[in-house]
Amino acid sequence: MRTAFIEQLIEEAKIHDNIFLLVGDLGYSVVESFARQFPDRYMNVGVAEQNMAGIAAGLAMTGYNVYIYSIANFPTLRCMEQIRYDIAYPMSNVKVIAVGGGYSYASLGPSHHATEEIGMLRTIPNMVICAPGDPVETRFITKWSANYNGPVYIRLGKAGEPVVHDSENINIALGAPLLVSNQNAKQSLITSGSMLHPATTFVRENGICADVYSLPFIKPLDKKAFVEFFEKYSHIISLEEHQASCGTGSALLEVMNDLYQEKLISSMPSVKRIAIPDKFVSVSGDQDYLRKIAGIVLKIEDFI
Amino acid sequence: MTENKNVELLATGIRRIALELVYKSRSSHIGGALSMADLLSVLYDEFLRITPETVKHPMRDRFILSKGHACTGLYAVLALKGFFPMSELDVYAQNGHHFLTHATHYVPGVELSAGSLGHGLPIACGLALGARSKAENWRTYCMVSDGEMDEGSNWEAILFAGHNHLSNLCLIIDYNKIQSLGFTKDILNLEPLSDKLKAFNWNVIEIDGHDYSMIRQALKVAQIEKNKPSVIIAHTIKGKGVSFMENELLWHYRNPNEEQLKSALKELQI
């Protein structure tokens, strides 16, 4: 995903001369090509994320569309207040890019696990929150972000995530669920970020009749698009690599409840929410192992 | 001292308005507004290339007030310089208006909403970097409080600006020696501050922040520096200009009653 991101960002920087990339001394073997091609619009600001977020806000005030790039918690939690007050509040044209969403950097331990940042950022007004599901979605979102004037968070995986979409030619509507695998089923599985591949694989390998969706935009959610979604399915499973609190499943439950209260849907489907149950994982292992330890795996009995 | 007549008049106006605003709204932070009044006055009267007509012009100088709690001083100088009608200040801190008691970018002439300390300087670095990368010759000024220098984010920015030779950036430290719960030297001593900043590769200028000639000279020295960011360590007096407020922690919080306001304005010879 990080490769898809940087390749697309390079393409966008060729078209948009206002794109500026700041890195917090991370991005080895990822950012070099951008730095070579656009030396005047690239800077390594050092291991100082609060300052990086502030510099981004300042650069944005001079007309740049600024991308700040680092690992997981560093461009997010470490500078959350700068994001809230200097970027989100004045609607700065800053894109926060975290590589290594969820347990991508599994064995590096909780310091490198991004498992709360969506929740924290989701509560901040003006923020658009994205978690593309595969490299194809990553390219789409990156392109979209180059044309969007405002604060955005993009959670990427790491490297080597498989391509899930059959075609590069996808169209993601802001805040709408993206149908990835359609069986005209009565139940659906909706994922955010790089849980998309394990989801489609599980459904296919187990011969389960369920439509699979990706939710690349976690905020804002398009209520109209979700009316159709909640009317269509009697059972929904949400799957995410994030704490259950304030994550994607949480956002779905909120919008479902609101739609029901506003009488825009006639009933509420059952929702099985699979997310990290309020815990840190401090054992070593690869990403799949940590997902199992955290309990964010699908089981046959989750489906009807 | 005719050359100081205008800035003296402006500084007195800033102090008067700041006092009236905190009196009417029963808000805090008058001490820090009074300590920076002379600095603001010289900046806005003689140095900042920004007028009500050029308030959004891309080539204007940028002034970032990071010590946003002292906004009454900033609102005052902006009103006096015609960025908005003086009458608009009547709604300061009133229900439903944009004049918050921390500097807010919804007020014409205010570049940045501030209030959380340690935010202004990193942003000022971004502005200075932006100007340099576009080969534009406008300058960025950032005013911080001394208490604010406790924040780690400021030292990240100080390291960054020195390393990157941001000579189009001028930091002004309103060193009034008092922070929220006491004297700066007792809470988290900044000294030797000048040596620290020199060690971070800044052009350091240390002055009496109430001496107009020194303020003027310091800003000129900063303007001609071509290799380093400049910092003006301005030694000031919290509550300056109102004897019973000077050097008193109490006036970080308290607002004057009617009698105290009258007495303060009398001292300012208004």
Coordinates of C-alpha atoms in Angstrom, one line a residue:
Chain A
M1 CA 0.0 0.0 0.0
R2 CA 2.8 2.4 0.8
T3 CA 4.3 1.8 -2.6
A4 CA 0.9 2.4 -4.3
F5 CA 0.6 5.6 -2.2
I6 CA 4.0 7.1 -3.1
E7 CA 3.7 6.1 -6.8
Q8 CA 0.3 7.8 -7.0
L9 CA 1.5 10.8 -5.0
I10 CA 4.4 11.3 -7.5
E11 CA 1.9 11.2 -10.3
E12 CA -0.2 13.8 -8.6
A13 CA 2.8 16.0 -7.8
K14 CA 3.6 16.1 -11.5
I15 CA 0.1 17.6 -12.1
H16 CA -0.3 19.6 -8.9
D17 CA 2.6 21.9 -8.1
N18 CA 1.2 22.6 -4.7
I19 CA 1.9 19.2 -3.2
F20 CA 4.6 19.2 -0.5
L21 CA 5.7 16.1 1.3
L22 CA 7.1 16.2 4.9
V23 CA 8.5 13.1 6.5
G24 CA 9.4 12.5 10.2
D25 CA 12.6 10.7 9.4
L26 CA 10.8 7.6 8.3
G27 CA 10.1 6.2 4.9
Y28 CA 13.3 4.4 4.0
S29 CA 13.0 2.9 0.5
V30 CA 9.6 4.6 0.1
V31 CA 10.0 8.3 -0.2
E32 CA 13.4 8.6 -2.0
S33 CA 11.9 8.7 -5.5
F34 CA 9.6 11.6 -4.5
A35 CA 12.5 13.4 -2.9
R36 CA 14.6 13.0 -6.1
Q37 CA 11.9 14.2 -8.4
F38 CA 10.6 17.1 -6.3
P39 CA 13.5 18.2 -4.1
D40 CA 11.9 21.6 -3.6
R41 CA 8.7 20.1 -2.3
Y42 CA 10.1 17.5 0.0
M43 CA 11.7 17.8 3.4
N44 CA 12.7 15.4 6.2
V45 CA 11.9 17.5 9.3
G46 CA 13.5 15.0 11.7
V47 CA 12.0 12.9 14.5
A48 CA 9.7 15.7 15.7
E49 CA 6.0 15.1 14.8
Q50 CA 4.5 18.0 16.7
N51 CA 6.7 20.3 14.8
M52 CA 6.0 18.5 11.6
A53 CA 2.3 18.9 12.0
G54 CA 2.8 22.6 12.8
I55 CA 5.1 23.2 9.8
A56 CA 2.5 21.5 7.6
A57 CA -0.2 23.9 8.9
G58 CA 2.1 26.8 8.2
L59 CA 3.0 25.6 4.7
A60 CA -0.7 25.0 4.0
M61 CA -1.3 28.7 4.9
T62 CA 1.0 29.6 2.1
G63 CA -1.0 27.6 -0.4
Y64 CA 0.6 24.1 -0.3
N65 CA -1.3 20.8 0.0
V66 CA 0.9 19.2 2.5
Y67 CA 1.3 15.5 3.2
I68 CA 2.9 14.5 6.4
Y69 CA 4.2 10.9 6.5
S70 CA 5.4 8.7 9.3
I71 CA 4.6 5.4 11.0
A72 CA 1.4 4.5 12.8
N73 CA 1.1 6.4 16.0
F74 CA 3.7 9.1 15.3
P75 CA 2.0 11.4 12.8
T76 CA -1.3 10.8 14.6
L77 CA -1.3 10.2 18.4
R78 CA 2.0 12.0 19.0
C79 CA 0.7 15.3 17.5
M80 CA -3.1 14.8 18.0
E81 CA -3.5 18.3 19.4
Q82 CA -1.7 19.9 16.5
I83 CA -4.0 18.0 14.2
R84 CA -7.0 19.1 16.1
Y85 CA -6.2 22.7 16.6
D86 CA -3.8 23.7 13.8
I87 CA -5.0 21.5 11.0
A88 CA -8.7 20.5 11.6
Y89 CA -10.0 23.7 13.2
P90 CA -8.8 26.1 10.5
M91 CA -9.5 23.5 7.8
S92 CA -5.9 23.4 6.7
N93 CA -5.0 21.6 3.5
V94 CA -3.0 18.9 5.3
K95 CA -3.0 15.2 4.6
V96 CA -1.9 13.0 7.5
I97 CA -0.5 9.7 6.2
A98 CA 0.2 6.8 8.6
V99 CA 2.0 3.8 7.2
G100 CA 1.6 0.7 9.3
G101 CA -2.1 0.8 10.3
G102 CA -3.2 -1.8 12.8
Y103 CA -0.7 -4.5 13.6
S104 CA 1.4 -4.0 10.4
Y105 CA 4.5 -3.5 12.5
A106 CA 3.4 -6.4 14.7
S107 CA 6.6 -7.5 16.5
L108 CA 7.7 -3.9 17.1
G109 CA 5.2 -3.8 19.9
P110 CA 2.4 -1.5 21.0
S111 CA 4.5 1.6 20.4
H112 CA 4.1 0.9 16.7
H113 CA 0.6 -0.5 16.7
A114 CA -1.9 2.0 15.3
T115 CA -5.1 0.7 16.9
E116 CA -6.7 3.8 18.4
E117 CA -5.9 6.6 16.0
I118 CA -9.1 6.3 13.9
G119 CA -11.2 6.7 17.0
M120 CA -9.3 9.7 18.2
L121 CA -9.3 11.4 14.8
R122 CA -12.9 10.5 14.1
T123 CA -14.1 12.7 17.0
I124 CA -12.4 15.7 15.5
P125 CA -14.6 18.0 13.4
N126 CA -13.7 18.6 9.8
M127 CA -11.5 15.5 9.5
V128 CA -12.0 13.1 6.7
I129 CA -10.9 9.6 7.7
C130 CA -9.8 7.1 5.1
A131 CA -8.5 3.5 5.4
P132 CA -8.1 2.0 1.9
G133 CA -8.5 -1.7 1.7
D134 CA -5.9 -2.6 -0.9
P135 CA -3.4 -0.9 -3.3
V136 CA -6.1 -0.1 -5.8
E137 CA -8.1 1.8 -3.2
T138 CA -4.9 3.4 -2.0
R139 CA -4.3 4.9 -5.4
F140 CA -7.9 6.1 -5.7
I141 CA -7.8 7.7 -2.3
T142 CA -4.4 9.3 -2.9
K143 CA -5.6 10.8 -6.2
W144 CA -8.8 12.0 -4.5
S145 CA -6.8 13.6 -1.7
A146 CA -4.6 15.6 -4.1
N147 CA -7.8 17.3 -5.3
Y148 CA -9.4 17.8 -1.9
N149 CA -8.8 21.0 -0.1
G150 CA -9.0 20.2 3.6
P151 CA -7.7 18.0 6.4
V152 CA -7.6 14.2 5.7
Y153 CA -6.2 11.2 7.5
I154 CA -5.2 8.2 5.4
R155 CA -4.3 5.0 7.2
L156 CA -2.1 2.7 5.0
G157 CA -1.0 -0.8 5.6
K158 CA 2.6 -1.5 5.1
A159 CA 4.0 -3.3 2.0
G160 CA 2.9 -6.3 0.0
E161 CA -0.8 -6.2 0.7
P162 CA -2.5 -8.2 -2.1
V163 CA -4.7 -6.5 -4.7
V164 CA -8.3 -7.4 -4.0
H165 CA -10.1 -5.5 -6.7
D166 CA -10.3 -7.1 -10.1
S167 CA -9.8 -3.8 -11.9
E168 CA -7.9 -0.6 -11.3
N169 CA -11.0 1.2 -12.5
I170 CA -13.0 1.6 -9.3
N171 CA -15.0 4.6 -8.1
I172 CA -15.3 5.3 -4.4
A173 CA -18.1 7.6 -3.4
L174 CA -17.3 9.7 -0.3
G175 CA -18.6 7.9 2.8
A176 CA -20.4 5.1 0.9
P177 CA -19.7 1.4 1.3
L178 CA -17.9 0.0 -1.7
L179 CA -19.2 -3.4 -2.9
V180 CA -16.3 -5.7 -3.6
S181 CA -17.8 -9.1 -3.9
N182 CA -21.5 -9.5 -4.7
Q183 CA -23.6 -12.7 -4.2
N184 CA -26.9 -10.9 -3.8
A185 CA -26.8 -12.3 -0.3
K186 CA -29.0 -11.4 2.7
Q187 CA -26.0 -10.7 4.9
S188 CA -22.9 -8.6 4.3
L189 CA -19.4 -8.3 5.6
I190 CA -18.0 -4.8 5.7
T191 CA -14.3 -4.0 6.5
S192 CA -12.0 -1.1 6.7
G193 CA -8.4 -0.9 5.9
S194 CA -6.3 -4.0 5.1
M195 CA -8.8 -6.4 6.7
L196 CA -10.4 -6.4 3.3
H197 CA -8.2 -9.2 1.9
P198 CA -8.7 -11.6 4.9
A199 CA -12.4 -10.9 4.6
T200 CA -12.8 -11.7 0.9
T201 CA -10.5 -14.8 1.3
F202 CA -12.5 -16.2 4.3
V203 CA -15.8 -15.8 2.5
R204 CA -14.5 -17.4 -0.7
E205 CA -12.6 -20.3 1.0
N206 CA -15.5 -21.2 3.2
G207 CA -18.2 -20.9 0.6
I208 CA -20.1 -18.3 2.6
C209 CA -23.0 -16.5 1.0
A210 CA -22.3 -12.9 2.0
D211 CA -21.7 -9.7 0.1
V212 CA -18.3 -8.1 1.0
Y213 CA -17.8 -4.4 1.2
S214 CA -14.9 -2.1 1.8
L215 CA -15.4 1.1 3.7
P216 CA -12.5 3.3 2.5
F217 CA -14.0 6.5 3.9
I218 CA -14.8 6.0 7.6
K219 CA -15.8 9.6 8.0
P220 CA -17.9 11.3 6.9
L221 CA -20.4 8.6 6.3
D222 CA -23.0 9.1 3.6
K223 CA -26.3 8.6 5.4
K224 CA -28.2 8.1 2.1
A225 CA -25.9 5.4 0.9
F226 CA -26.3 3.6 4.2
V227 CA -30.1 3.7 4.1
E228 CA -29.9 1.3 1.2
F229 CA -27.2 -0.7 2.9
F230 CA -29.1 -1.3 6.1
E231 CA -32.4 -1.9 4.3
K232 CA -30.8 -4.6 2.1
Y233 CA -29.2 -6.8 4.8
S234 CA -30.7 -8.4 7.8
H235 CA -27.3 -9.4 9.2
I236 CA -24.1 -7.4 9.0
I237 CA -20.6 -8.2 10.2
S238 CA -18.1 -5.4 10.6
L239 CA -14.4 -6.2 10.7
E240 CA -11.6 -3.8 11.5
E241 CA -8.1 -3.7 12.9
H242 CA -8.8 -1.1 15.6
Q243 CA -10.1 -0.9 19.1
A244 CA -13.9 -1.6 19.2
S245 CA -14.4 1.8 20.8
C246 CA -15.0 4.5 18.3
G247 CA -13.8 2.6 15.2
T248 CA -15.5 1.6 12.0
G249 CA -18.1 -0.8 13.6
S250 CA -18.8 1.8 16.1
A251 CA -19.4 4.4 13.3
L252 CA -21.8 1.9 11.5
L253 CA -23.8 1.4 14.7
E254 CA -24.1 5.1 15.3
V255 CA -25.3 5.8 11.7
M256 CA -27.7 2.9 11.8
N257 CA -29.2 4.0 15.1
D258 CA -29.5 7.6 13.8
L259 CA -31.2 6.5 10.6
Y260 CA -33.6 4.4 12.6
Q261 CA -34.4 7.2 15.0
E262 CA -35.0 9.5 12.1
K263 CA -37.3 6.9 10.6
L264 CA -35.2 6.6 7.5
I265 CA -34.9 2.9 8.0
S266 CA -37.7 0.7 9.2
S267 CA -35.7 -1.7 11.2
M268 CA -32.2 -2.3 12.4
P269 CA -30.3 -5.3 11.1
S270 CA -28.3 -7.4 13.6
V271 CA -24.7 -6.3 13.6
K272 CA -21.8 -8.5 14.7
R273 CA -18.9 -6.2 15.4
I274 CA -15.4 -7.7 15.2
A275 CA -12.8 -5.3 16.6
I276 CA -10.0 -5.3 19.2
P277 CA -11.8 -5.8 22.6
D278 CA -10.2 -2.9 24.5
K279 CA -6.7 -4.4 25.0
F280 CA -3.0 -4.0 24.1
V281 CA -1.2 -6.9 22.5
S282 CA 2.3 -7.2 23.8
V283 CA 3.4 -10.5 22.4
S284 CA 5.7 -10.8 19.4
G285 CA 4.5 -12.4 16.2
D286 CA 3.5 -11.5 12.7
Q287 CA 0.5 -9.5 11.7
D288 CA -1.8 -12.5 11.2
Y289 CA -0.8 -13.9 14.6
L290 CA -1.5 -10.7 16.4
R291 CA -4.8 -10.4 14.7
K292 CA -5.7 -13.8 16.1
I293 CA -4.5 -12.9 19.6
A294 CA -6.5 -9.8 19.5
G295 CA -9.6 -11.7 18.3
I296 CA -10.1 -9.9 15.1
V297 CA -10.7 -13.0 13.0
L298 CA -13.8 -14.3 11.3
K299 CA -15.5 -17.5 12.3
I300 CA -18.1 -19.5 10.4
E301 CA -20.6 -19.0 13.2
D302 CA -20.4 -15.2 12.8
F303 CA -22.5 -15.7 9.7
I304 CA -26.1 -16.8 9.4
Chain B
M1 CA 12.0 61.7 21.7
T2 CA 9.7 62.7 18.8
E3 CA 10.6 59.5 16.9
N4 CA 8.8 57.5 19.6
K5 CA 5.7 59.6 19.8
N6 CA 3.6 57.5 17.5
V7 CA 4.6 54.1 19.0
E8 CA 4.1 55.5 22.5
L9 CA 0.7 56.7 21.6
L10 CA -0.2 53.3 20.0
A11 CA 1.1 51.4 23.0
T12 CA -0.9 53.5 25.3
G13 CA -4.0 52.8 23.2
I14 CA -3.3 49.1 23.3
R15 CA -3.0 49.1 27.1
R16 CA -6.2 51.2 27.4
I17 CA -8.3 48.9 25.2
A18 CA -6.9 45.7 26.8
L19 CA -7.7 47.0 30.2
E20 CA -11.2 48.0 29.2
L21 CA -11.8 44.6 27.5
V22 CA -10.8 42.6 30.5
Y23 CA -12.8 44.9 32.8
K24 CA -16.0 44.7 30.8
S25 CA -15.8 40.9 30.1
R26 CA -14.3 40.1 33.5
S27 CA -11.7 38.0 31.7
S28 CA -8.1 37.2 32.6
H29 CA -4.6 37.6 31.3
I30 CA -4.2 41.4 31.4
G31 CA -0.6 41.1 32.7
G32 CA 0.7 39.4 29.6
A33 CA -1.2 41.8 27.3
L34 CA 0.4 44.8 29.0
S35 CA 3.9 43.3 28.9
M36 CA 3.9 42.9 25.1
A37 CA 2.1 46.2 24.3
D38 CA 5.3 48.1 23.4
L39 CA 6.6 45.3 21.2
L40 CA 3.2 45.1 19.4
S41 CA 3.2 48.8 18.9
V42 CA 6.6 49.0 17.2
L43 CA 5.8 45.9 15.1
Y44 CA 2.5 47.2 13.8
D45 CA 3.5 50.8 13.5
E46 CA 6.9 50.4 11.8
F47 CA 7.7 46.9 10.6
L48 CA 4.8 44.6 9.6
R49 CA 3.9 45.0 6.0
I50 CA 0.3 44.4 6.5
T51 CA -2.7 46.8 6.3
P52 CA -6.4 46.4 6.4
E53 CA -6.3 46.5 2.6
T54 CA -3.6 43.7 2.4
V55 CA -4.9 41.5 5.1
K56 CA -5.2 38.5 2.8
H57 CA -2.5 39.5 0.3
P58 CA -0.1 36.6 -0.2
M59 CA 2.9 38.9 0.1
R60 CA 2.0 40.4 3.4
D61 CA 4.2 39.8 6.5
R62 CA 2.7 37.2 8.9
F63 CA 2.4 37.9 12.6
I64 CA 1.7 34.9 14.7
L65 CA 0.6 35.5 18.3
S66 CA 1.4 32.2 19.9
K67 CA 0.6 33.4 23.4
G68 CA -3.1 33.6 22.4
H69 CA -4.3 34.3 26.0
A70 CA -3.0 37.8 25.6
C71 CA -5.3 38.4 22.7
T72 CA -6.7 41.7 24.1
G73 CA -3.5 43.3 23.1
L74 CA -3.6 42.0 19.6
Y75 CA -7.3 42.8 19.1
A76 CA -6.5 46.3 20.4
V77 CA -3.7 47.0 18.0
L78 CA -5.7 45.6 15.1
A79 CA -8.7 47.8 16.0
L80 CA -6.4 50.8 16.3
K81 CA -4.9 50.1 13.0
G82 CA -8.3 49.8 11.3
F83 CA -8.5 46.1 10.6
F84 CA -12.1 46.3 12.0
P85 CA -14.2 49.0 13.5
M86 CA -13.4 49.7 17.1
S87 CA -17.1 49.2 18.0
E88 CA -16.8 45.5 17.1
L89 CA -14.8 45.1 20.3
D90 CA -18.0 45.8 22.2
V91 CA -18.9 42.1 21.7
Y92 CA -15.6 40.8 23.1
A93 CA -16.3 37.6 25.1
Q94 CA -20.1 38.1 24.6
N95 CA -22.5 35.3 23.8
G96 CA -22.5 34.4 20.1
H97 CA -19.6 36.4 18.8
H98 CA -16.2 35.5 17.4
F99 CA -14.1 37.6 19.8
L100 CA -13.0 34.8 22.0
T101 CA -10.7 35.3 24.9
H102 CA -8.0 33.5 23.0
A103 CA -6.8 34.9 19.7
T104 CA -9.0 33.5 16.9
H105 CA -8.5 33.5 13.2
Y106 CA -12.1 34.6 12.7
V107 CA -11.1 38.1 13.6
P108 CA -9.7 40.1 10.7
G109 CA -5.9 40.4 10.9
V110 CA -5.5 37.4 13.2
E111 CA -3.5 34.8 11.2
L112 CA -3.9 32.0 13.6
S113 CA -6.1 30.7 16.4
A114 CA -3.9 30.2 19.4
G115 CA -4.4 29.3 23.0
S116 CA -2.7 26.0 23.4
L117 CA 0.9 26.9 24.0
G118 CA 3.8 25.8 21.9
H119 CA 1.8 25.8 18.6
G120 CA 2.7 29.1 17.1
L121 CA 6.4 28.7 16.4
P122 CA 6.1 25.4 14.4
I123 CA 3.5 27.0 12.3
A124 CA 5.7 30.1 11.9
C125 CA 8.4 27.8 10.7
G126 CA 6.1 26.4 8.1
L127 CA 5.2 29.9 6.9
A128 CA 8.8 30.9 6.7
L129 CA 9.6 27.7 4.8
G130 CA 6.7 28.3 2.5
A131 CA 7.9 31.9 1.7
R132 CA 11.4 30.7 1.1
S133 CA 10.4 27.8 -1.1
K134 CA 8.3 30.2 -3.3
A135 CA 11.2 32.8 -3.3
E136 CA 8.9 35.4 -1.7
N137 CA 10.3 38.1 0.5
W138 CA 7.7 38.5 3.1
R139 CA 8.7 37.8 6.7
T140 CA 7.2 35.8 9.5
Y141 CA 7.1 37.1 13.1
C142 CA 6.1 34.9 16.0
M143 CA 5.5 36.1 19.6
V144 CA 5.7 33.6 22.4
S145 CA 5.6 33.9 26.2
D146 CA 8.4 32.9 28.4
G147 CA 6.2 30.3 30.2
E148 CA 5.4 28.9 26.8
M149 CA 9.1 28.0 26.3
D150 CA 8.5 25.1 28.6
E151 CA 6.8 23.3 25.7
G152 CA 8.9 20.7 23.9
S153 CA 7.3 21.6 20.5
N154 CA 8.9 25.0 20.7
W155 CA 12.3 23.4 21.0
E156 CA 11.6 21.0 18.1
A157 CA 10.9 24.1 16.1
I158 CA 13.9 26.0 17.4
L159 CA 16.1 23.1 16.3
F160 CA 14.4 23.0 12.9
A161 CA 14.6 26.7 12.2
G162 CA 18.3 26.9 13.1
H163 CA 19.2 23.8 11.1
N164 CA 17.3 25.1 8.0
H165 CA 18.7 28.7 8.3
L166 CA 15.2 30.3 8.3
S167 CA 16.5 33.8 8.3
N168 CA 13.1 35.1 7.2
L169 CA 11.7 34.1 10.6
C170 CA 11.8 36.3 13.7
L171 CA 10.8 34.9 17.1
I172 CA 10.0 37.4 19.9
I173 CA 10.0 36.1 23.4
D174 CA 7.9 38.3 25.7
Y175 CA 10.1 37.5 28.7
N176 CA 8.0 38.9 31.5
K177 CA 9.3 36.4 34.1
I178 CA 6.0 35.2 35.4
Q179 CA 4.0 32.2 34.3
S180 CA 0.8 30.6 35.5
L181 CA 1.7 29.6 39.0
G182 CA 4.7 31.7 39.8
F183 CA 8.1 33.0 38.6
T184 CA 9.5 31.4 35.5
K185 CA 12.9 31.0 37.2
D186 CA 11.3 29.0 40.0
I187 CA 9.0 26.8 37.9
L188 CA 11.2 25.8 35.0
N189 CA 14.2 28.0 34.7
L190 CA 15.0 29.0 31.1
E191 CA 18.4 30.4 31.9
P192 CA 20.8 30.7 30.3
L193 CA 18.3 31.4 27.6
S194 CA 20.5 33.4 25.3
D195 CA 23.2 30.8 25.3
K196 CA 20.7 28.0 24.6
L197 CA 19.3 29.8 21.6
K198 CA 22.8 30.6 20.3
A199 CA 23.7 26.9 20.7
F200 CA 20.6 26.1 18.5
N201 CA 22.2 28.3 15.8
W202 CA 19.9 31.4 16.1
N203 CA 20.8 35.0 15.8
V204 CA 20.1 36.1 19.4
I205 CA 19.3 39.7 20.3
E206 CA 18.5 40.6 23.9
I207 CA 16.8 43.8 24.7
D208 CA 14.6 45.8 27.1
G209 CA 11.2 45.1 25.7
H210 CA 9.8 48.4 26.8
D211 CA 12.6 50.5 25.1
Y212 CA 11.3 51.6 21.8
S213 CA 14.7 52.4 20.3
M214 CA 16.0 49.0 21.3
I215 CA 12.9 47.2 19.9
R216 CA 13.3 49.1 16.7
Q217 CA 17.0 48.3 16.5
A218 CA 16.5 44.6 17.2
L219 CA 13.9 44.2 14.5
K220 CA 16.3 45.9 12.1
V221 CA 19.1 43.6 13.0
A222 CA 16.8 40.6 12.5
Q223 CA 15.8 41.9 9.1
I224 CA 19.3 42.1 7.8
E225 CA 20.4 38.7 9.1
K226 CA 20.8 36.4 6.1
N227 CA 21.9 33.1 7.5
K228 CA 20.0 32.4 10.7
P229 CA 16.6 32.8 12.2
S230 CA 16.5 35.6 14.7
V231 CA 15.2 35.7 18.2
I232 CA 14.6 38.8 20.2
I233 CA 14.6 38.0 23.9
A234 CA 12.6 41.0 25.1
H235 CA 12.9 41.5 28.8
T236 CA 9.5 42.8 29.9
I237 CA 7.5 43.5 33.0
K238 CA 4.3 41.7 33.4
G239 CA 1.5 44.2 33.9
K240 CA 3.8 47.0 32.5
G241 CA 2.3 50.5 32.7
V242 CA 0.0 49.9 35.7
S243 CA 2.0 50.0 38.9
F244 CA -0.2 47.9 41.0
M245 CA -0.3 45.2 38.3
E246 CA 3.5 45.2 37.6
N247 CA 5.3 42.0 38.5
E248 CA 2.2 40.6 40.3
L249 CA 1.1 37.0 39.5
L250 CA -2.4 37.9 40.6
W251 CA -2.9 39.9 37.4
H252 CA -2.4 36.8 35.3
Y253 CA -5.9 36.0 36.5
R254 CA -7.7 39.0 38.0
N255 CA -9.7 41.6 36.2
P256 CA -9.9 45.1 37.5
N257 CA -13.0 46.6 39.2
E258 CA -14.2 50.0 38.3
E259 CA -12.0 51.9 40.7
Q260 CA -8.9 49.9 39.6
L261 CA -9.7 50.5 36.0
K262 CA -10.0 54.3 36.6
S263 CA -6.7 54.2 38.5
A264 CA -5.0 52.2 35.8
L265 CA -6.2 54.5 33.0
K266 CA -5.1 57.5 35.1
E267 CA -1.6 56.1 35.3
L268 CA -1.6 55.7 31.6
Q269 CA -2.5 59.4 31.4
I270 CA -5.7 58.8 29.5

